[in-house]
Amino acid sequence: MGKRRTFGPMGRACAFAWVALSFSAHVAADAARPAPLITDEIYTKPVRLVDIGQGQRLNLYCQGSGSPTVILDAGMSDSMVSWALVQPSLAKITRVCSFDRAGLGFSDPARRTSTPVNQSEDLHALLRAAKVMPPYVMVGHSMAGMNVRVFADKYPADVVGMVVVEGSHEDQSVRGWAIGEEGAQAKWDAWLKETHACIAEAQKGLIEGSPMYATCLGTSDTRISDAINQARTRREVLPAYQAAAASERENVFYESARETRATRKDFGSMPIIVLTHSPFPKRDDETQVERNQRTLLWEDMHTQVASMSTRGINIIVPHSGHYIQFDKPQVVIDAIEQAVGIARRK
C-alpha cells in the first residue's frame, strides 16, 4: 500500500506524479469488485522486534524454511501487511520474511533519512541480527523496487534474484513530469510541504474527525479487517510514522532516485522478473494521448529494469492495478517461485 488509505495525501500525490505510488488511480475498479479481506491478527501487533544496533528495533515476520530466503519489501509508507496474500503461500516452498522499515508499521522510529542506501543498510543489519542468512531473492513493491536494486548492488554476494512488483524507477519523475502541462513538479513539491504539516499536527495530536486527520491518514482500506486498520491507525497518528512517511515521499524523486541511478545496470544472469499493471483508464485531468504516453513510459522503464539481466522479463498483468499482490496475488506468487526455482538450479 503505497499508502493504505484511499483518499488521503497519497491519493492526491498520485495525480501529481501520474505514476503508481498509490492505488488511487484504480480505486473505482477496486470499489466495484469484492477484494480479499485480510484478517490475520498477526498484523495487529509486532511479530518480532529485532535490535539492529544502538537499540533501534525493526519488526520482522518470517515463515517457512528453505533456501534462498525471499525478502518482501513494501511500498512507500507501507507495512508488511501488503504481503499478507502472498507470504503464506510462499512459505510452503521456502523461507520468506517481510518487515517494516524504520518508522513504519511496528518498527522503531527512523534515525536517518529514508533513502534506499540507508534502508538497505538497515535491512542488511536486520537480517544479520535475526540470523536470516543469504542467499536472498529480493522482492520490492512500488518505491521498494528501487530499494531492492540498491540492496542487490550493495550486497551482490547475498542476492540471487529479484522480483519487482510495479516498481518505482529513478527516471519516472523527470520523464513523467515532461508529459502534459507544465507545473507537475511544482505541484509535487507543494504537496511535500503538506506532509511536513502532518508531522507538526501529529506532534500536537491528530484528532479523528478533524480536517488534518483526514489529510494525513485518509480513509480505512476495506480489504483489511477493522482490527488491523485500528492497530495501524494507532501507529500512523504518531510523529514517528508521519516523519518516516514524509521522508520517503520527499526523497523518492530526488535523493532516492539519485542513489538508485548510481547502481549497476548489469546483473548478469540473475533472474529479474518485473510485474507491471494493465493500462489505467484516462483520468479526468489528462487527454487520452497523455495517458497513452504515460502507459508506454511506465512499461518502458520496467522493461529497462528487466533488461539488466540476461534472465530478465517484464510481464504486463491483465486486470491489475498498482497493488498486483492484492489484485492478482497468484501472479506475484508464481513470479517469486520462478525466481526461487532459477536460483536453486544455478
JSON list of N, CA and C in Angstrom, two decimals, residues 29-62:
[
{"chain": "A", "resi": 29, "resn": "ALA", "atom": "N", "xyz": [-12.34, 0.86, -9.80]},
{"chain": "A", "resi": 29, "resn": "ALA", "atom": "CA", "xyz": [-12.41, -0.57, -10.09]},
{"chain": "A", "resi": 29, "resn": "ALA", "atom": "C", "xyz": [-12.38, -1.38, -8.80]},
{"chain": "A", "resi": 30, "resn": "ASP", "atom": "N", "xyz": [-11.54, -0.96, -7.82]},
{"chain": "A", "resi": 30, "resn": "ASP", "atom": "CA", "xyz": [-11.47, -1.67, -6.56]},
{"chain": "A", "resi": 30, "resn": "ASP", "atom": "C", "xyz": [-12.80, -1.63, -5.84]},
{"chain": "A", "resi": 31, "resn": "ALA", "atom": "N", "xyz": [-13.47, -0.46, -5.86]},
{"chain": "A", "resi": 31, "resn": "ALA", "atom": "CA", "xyz": [-14.72, -0.31, -5.14]},
{"chain": "A", "resi": 31, "resn": "ALA", "atom": "C", "xyz": [-15.81, -1.19, -5.75]},
{"chain": "A", "resi": 32, "resn": "ALA", "atom": "N", "xyz": [-15.68, -1.49, -7.03]},
{"chain": "A", "resi": 32, "resn": "ALA", "atom": "CA", "xyz": [-16.73, -2.21, -7.73]},
{"chain": "A", "resi": 32, "resn": "ALA", "atom": "C", "xyz": [-16.60, -3.73, -7.58]},
{"chain": "A", "resi": 33, "resn": "ARG", "atom": "N", "xyz": [-15.42, -4.22, -7.18]},
{"chain": "A", "resi": 33, "resn": "ARG", "atom": "CA", "xyz": [-15.26, -5.66, -7.09]},
{"chain": "A", "resi": 33, "resn": "ARG", "atom": "C", "xyz": [-14.89, -6.08, -5.68]},
{"chain": "A", "resi": 34, "resn": "PRO", "atom": "N", "xyz": [-15.40, -7.22, -5.24]},
{"chain": "A", "resi": 34, "resn": "PRO", "atom": "CA", "xyz": [-15.05, -7.70, -3.91]},
{"chain": "A", "resi": 34, "resn": "PRO", "atom": "C", "xyz": [-13.54, -7.95, -3.84]},
{"chain": "A", "resi": 35, "resn": "ALA", "atom": "N", "xyz": [-12.94, -7.57, -2.71]},
{"chain": "A", "resi": 35, "resn": "ALA", "atom": "CA", "xyz": [-11.50, -7.74, -2.54]},
{"chain": "A", "resi": 35, "resn": "ALA", "atom": "C", "xyz": [-11.24, -8.70, -1.39]},
{"chain": "A", "resi": 36, "resn": "PRO", "atom": "N", "xyz": [-10.11, -9.37, -1.44]},
{"chain": "A", "resi": 36, "resn": "PRO", "atom": "CA", "xyz": [-9.76, -10.27, -0.33]},
{"chain": "A", "resi": 36, "resn": "PRO", "atom": "C", "xyz": [-9.69, -9.49, 0.98]},
{"chain": "A", "resi": 37, "resn": "LEU", "atom": "N", "xyz": [-10.24, -10.03, 2.02]},
{"chain": "A", "resi": 37, "resn": "LEU", "atom": "CA", "xyz": [-10.21, -9.38, 3.32]},
{"chain": "A", "resi": 37, "resn": "LEU", "atom": "C", "xyz": [-9.12, -10.02, 4.16]},
{"chain": "A", "resi": 38, "resn": "ILE", "atom": "N", "xyz": [-8.17, -9.24, 4.60]},
{"chain": "A", "resi": 38, "resn": "ILE", "atom": "CA", "xyz": [-7.05, -9.72, 5.39]},
{"chain": "A", "resi": 38, "resn": "ILE", "atom": "C", "xyz": [-7.43, -9.58, 6.86]},
{"chain": "A", "resi": 39, "resn": "THR", "atom": "N", "xyz": [-7.47, -10.71, 7.56]},
{"chain": "A", "resi": 39, "resn": "THR", "atom": "CA", "xyz": [-7.95, -10.71, 8.94]},
{"chain": "A", "resi": 39, "resn": "THR", "atom": "C", "xyz": [-6.95, -11.26, 9.93]},
{"chain": "A", "resi": 40, "resn": "ASP", "atom": "N", "xyz": [-5.83, -11.76, 9.47]},
{"chain": "A", "resi": 40, "resn": "ASP", "atom": "CA", "xyz": [-4.85, -12.40, 10.35]},
{"chain": "A", "resi": 40, "resn": "ASP", "atom": "C", "xyz": [-4.39, -11.42, 11.44]},
{"chain": "A", "resi": 41, "resn": "GLU", "atom": "N", "xyz": [-4.60, -11.77, 12.69]},
{"chain": "A", "resi": 41, "resn": "GLU", "atom": "CA", "xyz": [-4.27, -10.89, 13.80]},
{"chain": "A", "resi": 41, "resn": "GLU", "atom": "C", "xyz": [-2.77, -10.70, 13.98]},
{"chain": "A", "resi": 42, "resn": "ILE", "atom": "N", "xyz": [-1.95, -11.43, 13.25]},
{"chain": "A", "resi": 42, "resn": "ILE", "atom": "CA", "xyz": [-0.51, -11.24, 13.30]},
{"chain": "A", "resi": 42, "resn": "ILE", "atom": "C", "xyz": [-0.14, -9.81, 12.94]},
{"chain": "A", "resi": 43, "resn": "TYR", "atom": "N", "xyz": [-1.01, -9.18, 12.13]},
{"chain": "A", "resi": 43, "resn": "TYR", "atom": "CA", "xyz": [-0.73, -7.81, 11.66]},
{"chain": "A", "resi": 43, "resn": "TYR", "atom": "C", "xyz": [-1.26, -6.73, 12.58]},
{"chain": "A", "resi": 44, "resn": "THR", "atom": "N", "xyz": [-1.75, -7.12, 13.76]},
{"chain": "A", "resi": 44, "resn": "THR", "atom": "CA", "xyz": [-2.26, -6.13, 14.70]},
{"chain": "A", "resi": 44, "resn": "THR", "atom": "C", "xyz": [-1.24, -5.75, 15.77]},
{"chain": "A", "resi": 45, "resn": "LYS", "atom": "N", "xyz": [-0.07, -6.36, 15.73]},
{"chain": "A", "resi": 45, "resn": "LYS", "atom": "CA", "xyz": [0.96, -6.12, 16.76]},
{"chain": "A", "resi": 45, "resn": "LYS", "atom": "C", "xyz": [2.32, -6.50, 16.20]},
{"chain": "A", "resi": 46, "resn": "PRO", "atom": "N", "xyz": [3.39, -6.11, 16.87]},
{"chain": "A", "resi": 46, "resn": "PRO", "atom": "CA", "xyz": [4.71, -6.52, 16.40]},
{"chain": "A", "resi": 46, "resn": "PRO", "atom": "C", "xyz": [4.84, -8.04, 16.41]},
{"chain": "A", "resi": 47, "resn": "VAL", "atom": "N", "xyz": [5.56, -8.57, 15.43]},
{"chain": "A", "resi": 47, "resn": "VAL", "atom": "CA", "xyz": [5.80, -10.01, 15.38]},
{"chain": "A", "resi": 47, "resn": "VAL", "atom": "C", "xyz": [7.10, -10.33, 16.10]},
{"chain": "A", "resi": 48, "resn": "ARG", "atom": "N", "xyz": [8.19, -9.74, 15.63]},
{"chain": "A", "resi": 48, "resn": "ARG", "atom": "CA", "xyz": [9.49, -9.92, 16.27]},
{"chain": "A", "resi": 48, "resn": "ARG", "atom": "C", "xyz": [10.28, -8.63, 16.11]},
{"chain": "A", "resi": 49, "resn": "LEU", "atom": "N", "xyz": [10.55, -7.96, 17.19]},
{"chain": "A", "resi": 49, "resn": "LEU", "atom": "CA", "xyz": [11.33, -6.72, 17.15]},
{"chain": "A", "resi": 49, "resn": "LEU", "atom": "C", "xyz": [12.80, -7.07, 17.33]},
{"chain": "A", "resi": 50, "resn": "VAL", "atom": "N", "xyz": [13.57, -6.80, 16.30]},
{"chain": "A", "resi": 50, "resn": "VAL", "atom": "CA", "xyz": [14.99, -7.18, 16.26]},
{"chain": "A", "resi": 50, "resn": "VAL", "atom": "C", "xyz": [15.85, -5.93, 16.39]},
{"chain": "A", "resi": 51, "resn": "ASP", "atom": "N", "xyz": [16.78, -5.94, 17.33]},
{"chain": "A", "resi": 51, "resn": "ASP", "atom": "CA", "xyz": [17.70, -4.82, 17.54]},
{"chain": "A", "resi": 51, "resn": "ASP", "atom": "C", "xyz": [18.75, -4.84, 16.43]},
{"chain": "A", "resi": 52, "resn": "ILE", "atom": "N", "xyz": [18.79, -3.76, 15.63]},
{"chain": "A", "resi": 52, "resn": "ILE", "atom": "CA", "xyz": [19.76, -3.69, 14.54]},
{"chain": "A", "resi": 52, "resn": "ILE", "atom": "C", "xyz": [20.98, -2.84, 14.91]},
{"chain": "A", "resi": 53, "resn": "GLY", "atom": "N", "xyz": [21.04, -2.44, 16.19]},
{"chain": "A", "resi": 53, "resn": "GLY", "atom": "CA", "xyz": [22.16, -1.64, 16.66]},
{"chain": "A", "resi": 53, "resn": "GLY", "atom": "C", "xyz": [21.71, -0.36, 17.31]},
{"chain": "A", "resi": 54, "resn": "GLN", "atom": "N", "xyz": [22.39, 0.04, 18.36]},
{"chain": "A", "resi": 54, "resn": "GLN", "atom": "CA", "xyz": [22.10, 1.26, 19.10]},
{"chain": "A", "resi": 54, "resn": "GLN", "atom": "C", "xyz": [20.67, 1.27, 19.64]},
{"chain": "A", "resi": 55, "resn": "GLY", "atom": "N", "xyz": [20.15, 0.09, 19.89]},
{"chain": "A", "resi": 55, "resn": "GLY", "atom": "CA", "xyz": [18.83, -0.01, 20.48]},
{"chain": "A", "resi": 55, "resn": "GLY", "atom": "C", "xyz": [17.67, 0.19, 19.54]},
{"chain": "A", "resi": 56, "resn": "GLN", "atom": "N", "xyz": [17.94, 0.33, 18.23]},
{"chain": "A", "resi": 56, "resn": "GLN", "atom": "CA", "xyz": [16.85, 0.50, 17.26]},
{"chain": "A", "resi": 56, "resn": "GLN", "atom": "C", "xyz": [16.35, -0.87, 16.83]},
{"chain": "A", "resi": 57, "resn": "ARG", "atom": "N", "xyz": [15.03, -1.04, 16.85]},
{"chain": "A", "resi": 57, "resn": "ARG", "atom": "CA", "xyz": [14.42, -2.33, 16.53]},
{"chain": "A", "resi": 57, "resn": "ARG", "atom": "C", "xyz": [13.52, -2.22, 15.29]},
{"chain": "A", "resi": 58, "resn": "LEU", "atom": "N", "xyz": [13.61, -3.23, 14.44]},
{"chain": "A", "resi": 58, "resn": "LEU", "atom": "CA", "xyz": [12.73, -3.33, 13.28]},
{"chain": "A", "resi": 58, "resn": "LEU", "atom": "C", "xyz": [11.87, -4.58, 13.43]},
{"chain": "A", "resi": 59, "resn": "ASN", "atom": "N", "xyz": [10.63, -4.48, 12.95]},
{"chain": "A", "resi": 59, "resn": "ASN", "atom": "CA", "xyz": [9.68, -5.57, 13.04]},
{"chain": "A", "resi": 59, "resn": "ASN", "atom": "C", "xyz": [9.89, -6.55, 11.89]},
{"chain": "A", "resi": 60, "resn": "LEU", "atom": "N", "xyz": [10.03, -7.84, 12.22]},
{"chain": "A", "resi": 60, "resn": "LEU", "atom": "CA", "xyz": [10.33, -8.88, 11.24]},
{"chain": "A", "resi": 60, "resn": "LEU", "atom": "C", "xyz": [9.35, -10.03, 11.39]},
{"chain": "A", "resi": 61, "resn": "TYR", "atom": "N", "xyz": [8.92, -10.58, 10.26]},
{"chain": "A", "resi": 61, "resn": "TYR", "atom": "CA", "xyz": [7.99, -11.71, 10.25]},
{"chain": "A", "resi": 61, "resn": "TYR", "atom": "C", "xyz": [8.48, -12.73, 9.25]},
{"chain": "A", "resi": 62, "resn": "CYS", "atom": "N", "xyz": [8.95, -13.88, 9.73]},
{"chain": "A", "resi": 62, "resn": "CYS", "atom": "CA", "xyz": [9.46, -14.94, 8.86]},
{"chain": "A", "resi": 62, "resn": "CYS", "atom": "C", "xyz": [8.60, -16.19, 9.00]}
]
